[in-house]
CSV table of C-alpha atoms in Angstrom, one decimal:
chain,number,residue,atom,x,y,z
A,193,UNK,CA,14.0,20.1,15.6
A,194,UNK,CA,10.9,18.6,16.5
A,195,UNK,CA,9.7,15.1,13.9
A,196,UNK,CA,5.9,15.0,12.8
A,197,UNK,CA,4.0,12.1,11.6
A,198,UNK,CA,1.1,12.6,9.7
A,199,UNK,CA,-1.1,12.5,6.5
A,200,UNK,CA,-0.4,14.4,3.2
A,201,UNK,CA,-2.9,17.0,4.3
A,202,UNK,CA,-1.5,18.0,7.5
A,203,UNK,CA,2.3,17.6,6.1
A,204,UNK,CA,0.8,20.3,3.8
A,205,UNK,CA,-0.2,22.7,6.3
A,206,UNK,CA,3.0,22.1,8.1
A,207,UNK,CA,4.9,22.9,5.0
A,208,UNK,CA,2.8,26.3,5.2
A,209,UNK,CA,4.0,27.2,8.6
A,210,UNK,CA,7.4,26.8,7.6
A,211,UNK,CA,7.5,29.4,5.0
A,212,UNK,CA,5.5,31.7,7.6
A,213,UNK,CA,7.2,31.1,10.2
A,214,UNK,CA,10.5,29.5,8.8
A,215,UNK,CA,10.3,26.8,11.3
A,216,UNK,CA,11.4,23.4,10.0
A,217,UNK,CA,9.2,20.2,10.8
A,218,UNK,CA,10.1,17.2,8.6
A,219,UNK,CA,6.3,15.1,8.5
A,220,UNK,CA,6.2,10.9,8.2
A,221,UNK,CA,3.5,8.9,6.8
A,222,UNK,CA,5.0,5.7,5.7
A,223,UNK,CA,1.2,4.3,6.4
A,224,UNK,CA,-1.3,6.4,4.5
A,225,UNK,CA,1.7,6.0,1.7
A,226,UNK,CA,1.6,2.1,1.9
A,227,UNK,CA,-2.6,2.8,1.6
A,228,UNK,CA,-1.5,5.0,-1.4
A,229,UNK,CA,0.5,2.2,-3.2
A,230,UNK,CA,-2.7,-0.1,-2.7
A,231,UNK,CA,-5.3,2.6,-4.2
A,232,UNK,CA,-2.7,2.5,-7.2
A,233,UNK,CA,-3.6,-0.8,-7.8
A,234,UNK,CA,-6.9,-0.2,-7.6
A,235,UNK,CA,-7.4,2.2,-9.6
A,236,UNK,CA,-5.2,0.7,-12.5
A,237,UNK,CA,-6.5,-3.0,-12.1
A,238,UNK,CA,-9.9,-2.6,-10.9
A,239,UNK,CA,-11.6,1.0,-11.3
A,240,UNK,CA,-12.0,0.7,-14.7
A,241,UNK,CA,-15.2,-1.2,-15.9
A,242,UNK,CA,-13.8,-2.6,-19.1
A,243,UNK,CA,-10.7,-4.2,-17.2
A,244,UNK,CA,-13.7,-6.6,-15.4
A,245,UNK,CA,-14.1,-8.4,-18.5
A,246,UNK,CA,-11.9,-10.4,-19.0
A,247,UNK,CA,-11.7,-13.8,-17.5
A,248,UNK,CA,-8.0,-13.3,-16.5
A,249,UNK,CA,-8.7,-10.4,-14.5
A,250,UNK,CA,-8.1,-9.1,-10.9
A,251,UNK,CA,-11.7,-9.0,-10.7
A,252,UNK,CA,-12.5,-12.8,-11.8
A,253,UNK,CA,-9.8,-14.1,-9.5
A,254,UNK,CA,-11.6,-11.9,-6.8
A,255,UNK,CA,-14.9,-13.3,-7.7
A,256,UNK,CA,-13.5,-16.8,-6.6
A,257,UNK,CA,-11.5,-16.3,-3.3
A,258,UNK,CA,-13.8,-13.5,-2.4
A,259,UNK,CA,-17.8,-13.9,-3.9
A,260,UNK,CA,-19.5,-11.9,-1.9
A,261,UNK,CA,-17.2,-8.5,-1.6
A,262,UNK,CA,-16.5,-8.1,-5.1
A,263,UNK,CA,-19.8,-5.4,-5.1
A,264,UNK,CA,-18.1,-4.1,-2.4
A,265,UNK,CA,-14.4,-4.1,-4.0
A,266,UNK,CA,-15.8,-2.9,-7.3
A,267,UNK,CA,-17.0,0.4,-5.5
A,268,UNK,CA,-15.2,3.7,-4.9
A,269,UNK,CA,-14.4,2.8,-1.0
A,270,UNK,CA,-13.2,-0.8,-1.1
A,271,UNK,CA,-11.3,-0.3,1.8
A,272,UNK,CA,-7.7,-0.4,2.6
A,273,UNK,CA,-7.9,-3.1,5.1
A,274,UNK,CA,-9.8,-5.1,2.4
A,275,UNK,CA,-7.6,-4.3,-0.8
A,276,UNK,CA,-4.6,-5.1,1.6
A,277,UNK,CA,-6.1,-8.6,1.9
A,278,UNK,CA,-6.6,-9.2,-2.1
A,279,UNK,CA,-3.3,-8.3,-3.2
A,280,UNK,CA,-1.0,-10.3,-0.3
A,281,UNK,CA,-3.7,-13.5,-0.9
A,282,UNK,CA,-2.8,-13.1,-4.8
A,283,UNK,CA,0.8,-12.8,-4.2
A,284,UNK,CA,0.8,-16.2,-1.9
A,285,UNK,CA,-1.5,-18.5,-4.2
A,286,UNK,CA,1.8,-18.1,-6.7
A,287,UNK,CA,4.3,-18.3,-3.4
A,288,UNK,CA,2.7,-21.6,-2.8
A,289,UNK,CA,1.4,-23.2,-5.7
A,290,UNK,CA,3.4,-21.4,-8.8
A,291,UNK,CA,6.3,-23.3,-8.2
A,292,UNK,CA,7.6,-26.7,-5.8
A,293,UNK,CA,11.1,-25.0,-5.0
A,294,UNK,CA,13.2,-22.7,-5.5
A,295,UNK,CA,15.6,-24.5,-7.7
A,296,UNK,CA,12.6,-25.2,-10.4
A,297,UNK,CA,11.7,-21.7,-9.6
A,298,UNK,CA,14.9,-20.1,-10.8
A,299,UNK,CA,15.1,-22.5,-14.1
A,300,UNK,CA,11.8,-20.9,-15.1
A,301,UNK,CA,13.3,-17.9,-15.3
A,302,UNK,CA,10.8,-15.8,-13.5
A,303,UNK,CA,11.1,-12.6,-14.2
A,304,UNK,CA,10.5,-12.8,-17.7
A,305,UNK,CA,7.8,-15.1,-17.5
A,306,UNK,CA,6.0,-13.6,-14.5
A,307,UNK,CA,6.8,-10.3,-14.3
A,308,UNK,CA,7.3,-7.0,-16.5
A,309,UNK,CA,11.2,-6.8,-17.9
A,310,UNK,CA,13.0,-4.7,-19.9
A,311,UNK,CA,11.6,-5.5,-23.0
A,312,UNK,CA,7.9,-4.8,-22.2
A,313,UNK,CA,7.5,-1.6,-23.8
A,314,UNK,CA,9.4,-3.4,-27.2
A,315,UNK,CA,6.5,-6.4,-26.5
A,316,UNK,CA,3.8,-4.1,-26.6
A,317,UNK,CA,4.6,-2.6,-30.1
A,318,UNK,CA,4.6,-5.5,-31.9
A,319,UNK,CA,1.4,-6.3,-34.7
A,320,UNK,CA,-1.7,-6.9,-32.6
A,321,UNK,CA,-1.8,-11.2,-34.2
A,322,UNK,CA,2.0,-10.5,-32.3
A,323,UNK,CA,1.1,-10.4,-28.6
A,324,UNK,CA,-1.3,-11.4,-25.9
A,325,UNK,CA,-2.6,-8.6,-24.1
A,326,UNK,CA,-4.2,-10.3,-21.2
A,327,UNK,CA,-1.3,-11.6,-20.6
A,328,UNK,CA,0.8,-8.3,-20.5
A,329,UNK,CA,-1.7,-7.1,-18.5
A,330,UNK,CA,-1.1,-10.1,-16.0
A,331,UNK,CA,2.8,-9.2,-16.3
A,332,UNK,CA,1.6,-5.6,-15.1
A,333,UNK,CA,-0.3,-6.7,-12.4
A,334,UNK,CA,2.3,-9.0,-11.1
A,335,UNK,CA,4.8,-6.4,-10.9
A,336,UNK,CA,2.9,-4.0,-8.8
A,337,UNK,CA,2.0,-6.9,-6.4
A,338,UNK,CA,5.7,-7.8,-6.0
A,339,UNK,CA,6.2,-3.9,-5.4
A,340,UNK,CA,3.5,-3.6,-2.8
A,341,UNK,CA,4.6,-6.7,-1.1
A,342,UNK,CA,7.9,-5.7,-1.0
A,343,UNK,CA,7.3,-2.6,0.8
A,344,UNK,CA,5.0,-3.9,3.1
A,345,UNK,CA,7.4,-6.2,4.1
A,346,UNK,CA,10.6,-4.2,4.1
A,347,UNK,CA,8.3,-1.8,6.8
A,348,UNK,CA,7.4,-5.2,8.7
A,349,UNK,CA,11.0,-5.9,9.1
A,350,UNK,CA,11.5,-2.1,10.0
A,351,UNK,CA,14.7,-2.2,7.4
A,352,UNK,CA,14.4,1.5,6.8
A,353,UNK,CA,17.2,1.4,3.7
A,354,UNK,CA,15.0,-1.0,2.0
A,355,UNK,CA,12.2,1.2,2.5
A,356,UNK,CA,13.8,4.3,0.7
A,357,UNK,CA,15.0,1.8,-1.9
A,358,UNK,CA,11.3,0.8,-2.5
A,359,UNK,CA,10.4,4.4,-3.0
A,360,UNK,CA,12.0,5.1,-6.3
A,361,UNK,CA,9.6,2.1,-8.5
A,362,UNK,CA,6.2,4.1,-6.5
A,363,UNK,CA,7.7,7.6,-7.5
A,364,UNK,CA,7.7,7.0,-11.3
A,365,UNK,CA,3.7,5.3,-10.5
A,366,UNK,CA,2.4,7.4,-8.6
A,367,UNK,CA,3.6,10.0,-10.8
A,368,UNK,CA,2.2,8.1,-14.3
A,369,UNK,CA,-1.3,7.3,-12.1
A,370,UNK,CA,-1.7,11.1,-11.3
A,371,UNK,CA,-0.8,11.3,-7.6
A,372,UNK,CA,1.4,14.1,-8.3
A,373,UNK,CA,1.4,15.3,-4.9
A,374,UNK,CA,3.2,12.2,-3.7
A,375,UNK,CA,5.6,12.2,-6.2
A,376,UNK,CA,6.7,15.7,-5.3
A,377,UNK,CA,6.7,15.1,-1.3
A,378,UNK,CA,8.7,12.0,-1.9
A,379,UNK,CA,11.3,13.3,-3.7
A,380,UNK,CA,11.6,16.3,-1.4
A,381,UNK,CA,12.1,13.9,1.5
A,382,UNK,CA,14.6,12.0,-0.3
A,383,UNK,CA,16.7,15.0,-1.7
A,384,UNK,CA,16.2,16.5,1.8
A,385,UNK,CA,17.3,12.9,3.3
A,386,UNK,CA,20.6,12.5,1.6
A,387,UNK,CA,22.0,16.1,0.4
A,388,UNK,CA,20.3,18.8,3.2
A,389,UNK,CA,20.0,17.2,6.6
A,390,UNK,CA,23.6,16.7,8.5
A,391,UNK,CA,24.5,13.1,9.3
A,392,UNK,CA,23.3,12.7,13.0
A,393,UNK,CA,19.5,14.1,11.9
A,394,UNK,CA,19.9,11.6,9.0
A,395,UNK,CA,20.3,9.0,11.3
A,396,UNK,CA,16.8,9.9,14.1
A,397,UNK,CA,15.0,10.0,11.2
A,398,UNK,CA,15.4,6.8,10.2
A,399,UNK,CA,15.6,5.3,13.1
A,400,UNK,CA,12.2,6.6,14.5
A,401,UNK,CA,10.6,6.7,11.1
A,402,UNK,CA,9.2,2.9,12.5
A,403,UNK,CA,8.5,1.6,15.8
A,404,UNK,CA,8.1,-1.8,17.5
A,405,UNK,CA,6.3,-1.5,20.5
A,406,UNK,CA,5.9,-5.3,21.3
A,407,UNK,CA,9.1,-5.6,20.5
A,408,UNK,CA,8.1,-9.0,18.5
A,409,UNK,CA,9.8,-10.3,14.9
A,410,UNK,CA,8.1,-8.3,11.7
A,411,UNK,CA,6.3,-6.5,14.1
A,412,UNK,CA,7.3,-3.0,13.0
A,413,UNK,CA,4.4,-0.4,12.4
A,414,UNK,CA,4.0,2.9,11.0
A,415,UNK,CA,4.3,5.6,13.4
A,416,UNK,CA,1.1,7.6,11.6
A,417,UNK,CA,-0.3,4.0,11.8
A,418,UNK,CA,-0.2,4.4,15.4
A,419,UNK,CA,-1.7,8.1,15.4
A,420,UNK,CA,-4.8,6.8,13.7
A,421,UNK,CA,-4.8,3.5,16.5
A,422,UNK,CA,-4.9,6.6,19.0
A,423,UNK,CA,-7.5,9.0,16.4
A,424,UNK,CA,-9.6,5.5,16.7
A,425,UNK,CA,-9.6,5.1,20.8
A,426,UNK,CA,-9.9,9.1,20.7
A,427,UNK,CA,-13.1,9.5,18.8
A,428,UNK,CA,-15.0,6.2,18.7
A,429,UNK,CA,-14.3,4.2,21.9
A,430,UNK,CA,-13.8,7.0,24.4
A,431,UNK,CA,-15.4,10.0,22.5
A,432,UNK,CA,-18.4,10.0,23.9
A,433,UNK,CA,-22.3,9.7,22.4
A,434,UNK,CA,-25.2,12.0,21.4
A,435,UNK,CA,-24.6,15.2,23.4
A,436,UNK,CA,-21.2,14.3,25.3
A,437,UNK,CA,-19.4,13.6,21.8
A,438,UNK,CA,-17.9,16.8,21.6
A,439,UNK,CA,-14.8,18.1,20.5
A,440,UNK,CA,-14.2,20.0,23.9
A,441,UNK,CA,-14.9,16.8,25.1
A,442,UNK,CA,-12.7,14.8,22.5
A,443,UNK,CA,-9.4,17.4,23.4
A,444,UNK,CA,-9.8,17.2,27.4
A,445,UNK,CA,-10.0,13.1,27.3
A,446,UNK,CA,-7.5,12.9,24.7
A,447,UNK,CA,-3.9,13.1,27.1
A,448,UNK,CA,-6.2,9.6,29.4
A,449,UNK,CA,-6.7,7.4,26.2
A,450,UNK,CA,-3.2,5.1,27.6
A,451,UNK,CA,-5.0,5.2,31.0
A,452,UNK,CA,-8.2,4.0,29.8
A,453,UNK,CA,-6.9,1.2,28.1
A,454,UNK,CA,-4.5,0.4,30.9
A,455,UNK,CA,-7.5,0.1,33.2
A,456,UNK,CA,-9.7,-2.3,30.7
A,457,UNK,CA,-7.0,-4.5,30.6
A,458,UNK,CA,-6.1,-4.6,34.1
A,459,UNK,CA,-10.2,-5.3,34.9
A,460,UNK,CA,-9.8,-8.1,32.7
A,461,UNK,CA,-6.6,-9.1,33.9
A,462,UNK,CA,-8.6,-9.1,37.5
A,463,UNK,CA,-11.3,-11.0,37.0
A,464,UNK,CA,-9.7,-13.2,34.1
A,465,UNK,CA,-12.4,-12.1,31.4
A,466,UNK,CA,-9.8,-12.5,28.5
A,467,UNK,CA,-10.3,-16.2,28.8
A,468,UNK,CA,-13.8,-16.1,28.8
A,469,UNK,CA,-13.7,-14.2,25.2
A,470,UNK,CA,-13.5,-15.4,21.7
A,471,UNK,CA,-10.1,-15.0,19.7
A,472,UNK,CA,-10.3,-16.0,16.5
A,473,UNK,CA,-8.0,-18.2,14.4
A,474,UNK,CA,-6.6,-17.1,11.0
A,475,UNK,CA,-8.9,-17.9,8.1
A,476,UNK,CA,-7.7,-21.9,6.6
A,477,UNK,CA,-7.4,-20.2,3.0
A,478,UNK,CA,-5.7,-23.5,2.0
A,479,UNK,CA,-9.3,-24.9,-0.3
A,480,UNK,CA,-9.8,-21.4,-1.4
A,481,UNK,CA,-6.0,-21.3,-3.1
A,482,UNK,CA,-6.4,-24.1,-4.8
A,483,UNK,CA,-9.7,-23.1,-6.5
A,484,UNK,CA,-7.6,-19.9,-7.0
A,485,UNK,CA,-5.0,-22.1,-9.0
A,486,UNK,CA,-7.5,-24.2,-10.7
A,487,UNK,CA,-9.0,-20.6,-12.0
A,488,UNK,CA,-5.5,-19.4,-13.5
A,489,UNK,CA,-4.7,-22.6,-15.2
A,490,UNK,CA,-7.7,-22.8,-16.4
A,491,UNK,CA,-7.7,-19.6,-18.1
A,492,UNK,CA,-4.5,-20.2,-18.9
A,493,UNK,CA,-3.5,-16.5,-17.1
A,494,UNK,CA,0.1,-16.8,-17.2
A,495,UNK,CA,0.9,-18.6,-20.7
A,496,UNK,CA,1.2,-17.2,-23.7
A,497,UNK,CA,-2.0,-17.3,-26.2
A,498,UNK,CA,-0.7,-15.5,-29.4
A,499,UNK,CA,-3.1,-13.1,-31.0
A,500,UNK,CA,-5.7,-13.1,-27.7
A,501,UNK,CA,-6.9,-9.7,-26.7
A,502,UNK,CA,-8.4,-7.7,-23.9
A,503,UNK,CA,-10.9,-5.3,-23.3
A,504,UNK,CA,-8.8,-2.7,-21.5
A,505,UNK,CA,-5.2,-2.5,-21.9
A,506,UNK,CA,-3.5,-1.9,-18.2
A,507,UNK,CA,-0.7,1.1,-18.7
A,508,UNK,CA,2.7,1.0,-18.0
A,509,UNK,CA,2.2,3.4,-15.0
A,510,UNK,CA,5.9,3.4,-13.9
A,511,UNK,CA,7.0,3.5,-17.7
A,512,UNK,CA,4.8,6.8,-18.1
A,513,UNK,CA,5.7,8.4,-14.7
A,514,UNK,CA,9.1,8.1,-16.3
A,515,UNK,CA,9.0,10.0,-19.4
A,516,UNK,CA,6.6,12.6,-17.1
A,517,UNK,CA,9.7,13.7,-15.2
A,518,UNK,CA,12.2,13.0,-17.4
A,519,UNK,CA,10.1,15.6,-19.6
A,520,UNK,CA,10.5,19.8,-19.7
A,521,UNK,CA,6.9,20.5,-18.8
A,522,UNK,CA,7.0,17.9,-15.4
A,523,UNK,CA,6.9,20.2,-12.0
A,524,UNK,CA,7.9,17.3,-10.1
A,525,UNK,CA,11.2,17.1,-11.1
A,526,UNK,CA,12.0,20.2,-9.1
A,527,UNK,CA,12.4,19.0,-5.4
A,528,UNK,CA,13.1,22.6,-4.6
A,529,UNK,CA,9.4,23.9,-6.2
A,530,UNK,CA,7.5,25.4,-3.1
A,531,UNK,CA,4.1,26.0,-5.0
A,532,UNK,CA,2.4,22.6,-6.1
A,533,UNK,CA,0.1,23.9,-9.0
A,534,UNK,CA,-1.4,20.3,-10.1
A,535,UNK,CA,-4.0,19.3,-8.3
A,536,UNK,CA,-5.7,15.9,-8.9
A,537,UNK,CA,-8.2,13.2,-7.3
A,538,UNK,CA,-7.0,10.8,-4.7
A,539,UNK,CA,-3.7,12.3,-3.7
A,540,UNK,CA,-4.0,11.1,-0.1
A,541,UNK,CA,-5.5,7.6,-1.0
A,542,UNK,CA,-8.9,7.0,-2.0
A,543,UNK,CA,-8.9,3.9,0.7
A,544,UNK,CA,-10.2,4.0,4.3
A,545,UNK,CA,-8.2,3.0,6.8
């Protein structure tokens, strides 16, 4: 039994071999799916054009903590790295400022002031004079923030059972945004997880599905994360240039990228050149929050303006992901189905790395 971590393209081609050659690999890629979660919310809260408009927007509350990237956000490769950035720094601005403790914070009953609850779909039928659609789209947005973050975080604390816990709420989206391909892969590996794989294979895979090589607190990594630290050193730092960047070249240097590196940083070590370099301190996003905060009260983002309107109404990705597999005509409700027929844009995240 041999474990592979990879993208959805190469899990795809290992999937191939197995029916040829009825070899079974089980492939990991907790990192291009947490890039996946984050081109979700790009393409529900920002690809759109009409969903710029209004001044309680993602884009808006981009335009004041980040000016000069929002052409750059706004385009069909904002970057992973960058939309990574956007949703944690909107997520903290209501950590720090949306509340003084935890006490007033449970008294203002968040979830149904700050998030989508139960009741959403029931809010959204009532007479347009009834509801505030900006503000429902706000709701929307906050709940895929709180989703993202909690992934990311349950993978920073490498607690694996959270992870498969956060799974189910990205199935249902990534299923209502079109990323059918991950809904079906996902819920093979958790069919496979719990009802086809005996207990002591349960247990290697999750227990090698992360890894800590520093050994430090929240310091847990994806293990495809690291494949593309070593694709990086592989192909840009030690690949070669012009004529010597070859792919016979590329393969035969591949198995020395550890020795490389352990040699630059012994050289450095030597002659003490790391304390001659620059290592930068973490942005002081403290000013930049607060005009964040000014912005939403302002607009008056998370309160309730009865009748108010917006140019493009956010959907209920998880709600419709739902009725898809709940429905006779989804695929993806099959774990079992071999032959993926659907085939749609952005299956393996739209975001560099």
């Amino acid at each position: 039994m041999v474990l592979v971590h990879s993208d959805l393209s190469t899990a795809e081609q290992i999937e191939s071999l197995q029916q040829s050659r009825g070899k079974e690999k089980t492939p990991w890629r907790l990192f291009h799916l947490k890039m996946a979660c984050a081109d979700v919310i790009w393409k529900l809260c920002i690809q759109p054009k009409a969903v710029r408009e209004d001044e309680t927007s993602l884009m808006h509350e981009i335009a004041v903590i980040r000016p000069k990237e929002t052409a750059k956000i706004g385009s069909n490769k904002p970057g992973f790295h960058r939309m990574h950035e956007v949703i944690q720094h909107r997520v903290k601005v209501k950590q720090i400022y949306g509340y003084p403790s935890l006490e007033k914070w449970a008294k203002m009953k968040p979830m149904t002031k700050y998030s989508v609850g139960h009741t959403f779909t029931r809010l959204r039928l009532q007479p347009q004079t009834a509801h505030d659609q900006q503000q429902e789209n706000t709701l929307l947005r906050q709940r895929y923030y709180l989703l993202y973050e909690e992934i990311t975080y349950a993978m920073n604390a490498g607690d694996i059972g959270r992870v498969k816990q956060c799974f189910l709420p990205w199935i249902l989206i990534f299923k209502g945004c079109g990323k059918h391909k991950y809904t079906t892969h996902m819920l093979r590996f958790l069919h496979n997880l719990h009802y086809v794989y005996p207990p002591k294979l349960k247990r290697a895979i999750c227990m090698n599905i992360l890894c800590n090589l520093m050994g430090k607190p929240d310091g847990f990594q994806e293990v495809d994360w690291w494949l593309e630290h070593n694709n990086f050193y592989t192909k840009q730092v030690y690949g070669g240039q012009f004529s010597n960047c070859t792919k016979c070249r590329i393969l035969k240097e591949s198995v020395l990228i550890q020795v490389y590196k352990r040699i630059w940083i012994n050289f450095e070590n030597m002659f003490m050149l790391h304390k001659y370099g620059y290592k930068h301190l973490k942005a002081n996003m403290v000013l930049t929050f607060k005009k964040l905060v000014k912005h939403i009260e302002k607009k008056r983002t998370h309160e309730f303006v009865r009748g108010r309107t917006a140019a493009y109404v956010i959907p209920d990705a998880m709600d419709i992901g739902l009725q898809k597999l709940i429905s006779a005509e989804s695929v993806a409700i099959n774990v079992d189905e071999e032959n993926i027929a659907e085939k749609v844009d952005g299956d393996d995240g739209n975001l560099d790395v």
